[in-house]
């Protein structure tokens, strides 16, 4: 939200959380995750490098 451009086809969707989840599943969300390692160094991971499953549905009680 916050007037950021939508990175996926909406197909009638209006819920910002659902739109964000769709962007994440389609690997179109523009962010990087920085993972710090025990030695103080870090790895940067783009969303296109992540494995994104619908496991969040199980966590929140969905199908």
PDB file of C-alpha atoms in Angstrom:
ATOM      1  CA  UNK A   1       0.000   0.000   0.000  1.00  0.00           C
ATOM      2  CA  UNK A   2       1.298   3.530   0.720  1.00  0.00           C
ATOM      3  CA  UNK A   3       0.843   4.333  -3.004  1.00  0.00           C
ATOM      4  CA  UNK A   4       3.521   1.828  -4.052  1.00  0.00           C
ATOM      5  CA  UNK A   5       3.023   0.502  -7.586  1.00  0.00           C
ATOM      6  CA  UNK A   6       1.319  -2.885  -7.817  1.00  0.00           C
ATOM      7  CA  UNK A   7       3.710  -5.450  -9.318  1.00  0.00           C
ATOM      8  CA  UNK A   8       1.111  -8.116 -10.304  1.00  0.00           C
ATOM      9  CA  UNK A   9      -2.194  -8.353 -12.143  1.00  0.00           C
ATOM     10  CA  UNK A  10      -4.943  -7.617  -9.620  1.00  0.00           C
ATOM     11  CA  UNK A  11      -7.723  -9.728 -11.144  1.00  0.00           C
ATOM     12  CA  UNK A  12     -10.263  -7.876  -8.986  1.00  0.00           C
ATOM     13  CA  UNK A  13      -8.268  -8.193  -5.732  1.00  0.00           C
ATOM     14  CA  UNK A  14      -8.470  -5.178  -3.403  1.00  0.00           C
ATOM     15  CA  UNK A  15      -7.079  -6.512  -0.090  1.00  0.00           C
ATOM     16  CA  UNK A  16      -3.534  -5.105   0.352  1.00  0.00           C
ATOM     17  CA  UNK A  17      -2.361  -8.201   2.253  1.00  0.00           C
ATOM     18  CA  UNK A  18      -3.598 -10.543  -0.479  1.00  0.00           C
ATOM     19  CA  UNK A  19      -1.950  -8.362  -3.134  1.00  0.00           C
ATOM     20  CA  UNK A  20       1.340  -8.453  -1.194  1.00  0.00           C
ATOM     21  CA  UNK A  21       1.121 -12.250  -0.825  1.00  0.00           C
ATOM     22  CA  UNK A  22       0.500 -12.576  -4.561  1.00  0.00           C
ATOM     23  CA  UNK A  23       3.533 -10.369  -5.265  1.00  0.00           C
ATOM     24  CA  UNK A  24       5.597 -12.563  -2.934  1.00  0.00           C
ATOM     25  CA  UNK A  25       4.393 -15.837  -4.498  1.00  0.00           C
ATOM     26  CA  UNK A  26       5.148 -14.481  -7.983  1.00  0.00           C
ATOM     27  CA  UNK A  27       8.542 -13.209  -6.752  1.00  0.00           C
ATOM     28  CA  UNK A  28       7.834  -9.663  -7.837  1.00  0.00           C
ATOM     29  CA  UNK A  29       8.099  -7.910  -4.488  1.00  0.00           C
ATOM     30  CA  UNK A  30      11.175  -5.630  -4.595  1.00  0.00           C
ATOM     31  CA  UNK A  31      13.042  -6.359  -1.371  1.00  0.00           C
ATOM     32  CA  UNK A  32      16.188  -8.035  -0.109  1.00  0.00           C
ATOM     33  CA  UNK A  33      16.609 -10.078   3.063  1.00  0.00           C
ATOM     34  CA  UNK A  34      19.947  -9.663   4.852  1.00  0.00           C
ATOM     35  CA  UNK A  35      20.905 -12.730   6.894  1.00  0.00           C
ATOM     36  CA  UNK A  36      23.642 -12.134   9.454  1.00  0.00           C
ATOM     37  CA  UNK A  37      26.047 -15.001  10.106  1.00  0.00           C
ATOM     38  CA  UNK A  38      27.776 -15.864  13.416  1.00  0.00           C
ATOM     39  CA  UNK A  39      31.106 -14.415  12.223  1.00  0.00           C
ATOM     40  CA  UNK A  40      29.524 -10.995  11.636  1.00  0.00           C
ATOM     41  CA  UNK A  41      29.400 -11.297   7.858  1.00  0.00           C
ATOM     42  CA  UNK A  42      26.079 -11.418   6.037  1.00  0.00           C
ATOM     43  CA  UNK A  43      24.307 -12.811   2.996  1.00  0.00           C
ATOM     44  CA  UNK A  44      21.827 -10.808   0.936  1.00  0.00           C
ATOM     45  CA  UNK A  45      18.940 -12.787  -0.551  1.00  0.00           C
ATOM     46  CA  UNK A  46      16.586 -11.407  -3.179  1.00  0.00           C
ATOM     47  CA  UNK A  47      12.978 -12.545  -3.111  1.00  0.00           C
ATOM     48  CA  UNK A  48      13.589 -14.359  -6.409  1.00  0.00           C
ATOM     49  CA  UNK A  49      16.070 -16.620  -4.554  1.00  0.00           C
ATOM     50  CA  UNK A  50      13.634 -17.669  -1.819  1.00  0.00           C
ATOM     51  CA  UNK A  51      11.430 -20.749  -1.702  1.00  0.00           C
ATOM     52  CA  UNK A  52       7.937 -19.452  -1.010  1.00  0.00           C
ATOM     53  CA  UNK A  53       5.245 -21.998  -0.226  1.00  0.00           C
ATOM     54  CA  UNK A  54       1.685 -21.630   0.915  1.00  0.00           C
ATOM     55  CA  UNK A  55       2.700 -22.930   4.358  1.00  0.00           C
ATOM     56  CA  UNK A  56       1.542 -19.624   5.844  1.00  0.00           C
ATOM     57  CA  UNK A  57      -2.012 -20.857   5.209  1.00  0.00           C
ATOM     58  CA  UNK A  58      -1.423 -23.819   7.528  1.00  0.00           C
ATOM     59  CA  UNK A  59      -0.021 -21.492  10.181  1.00  0.00           C
ATOM     60  CA  UNK A  60      -3.089 -19.257  10.175  1.00  0.00           C
ATOM     61  CA  UNK A  61      -5.573 -22.122   9.904  1.00  0.00           C
ATOM     62  CA  UNK A  62      -6.410 -21.839   6.200  1.00  0.00           C
ATOM     63  CA  UNK A  63      -6.683 -24.619   3.628  1.00  0.00           C
TER      64      UNK A  63
END
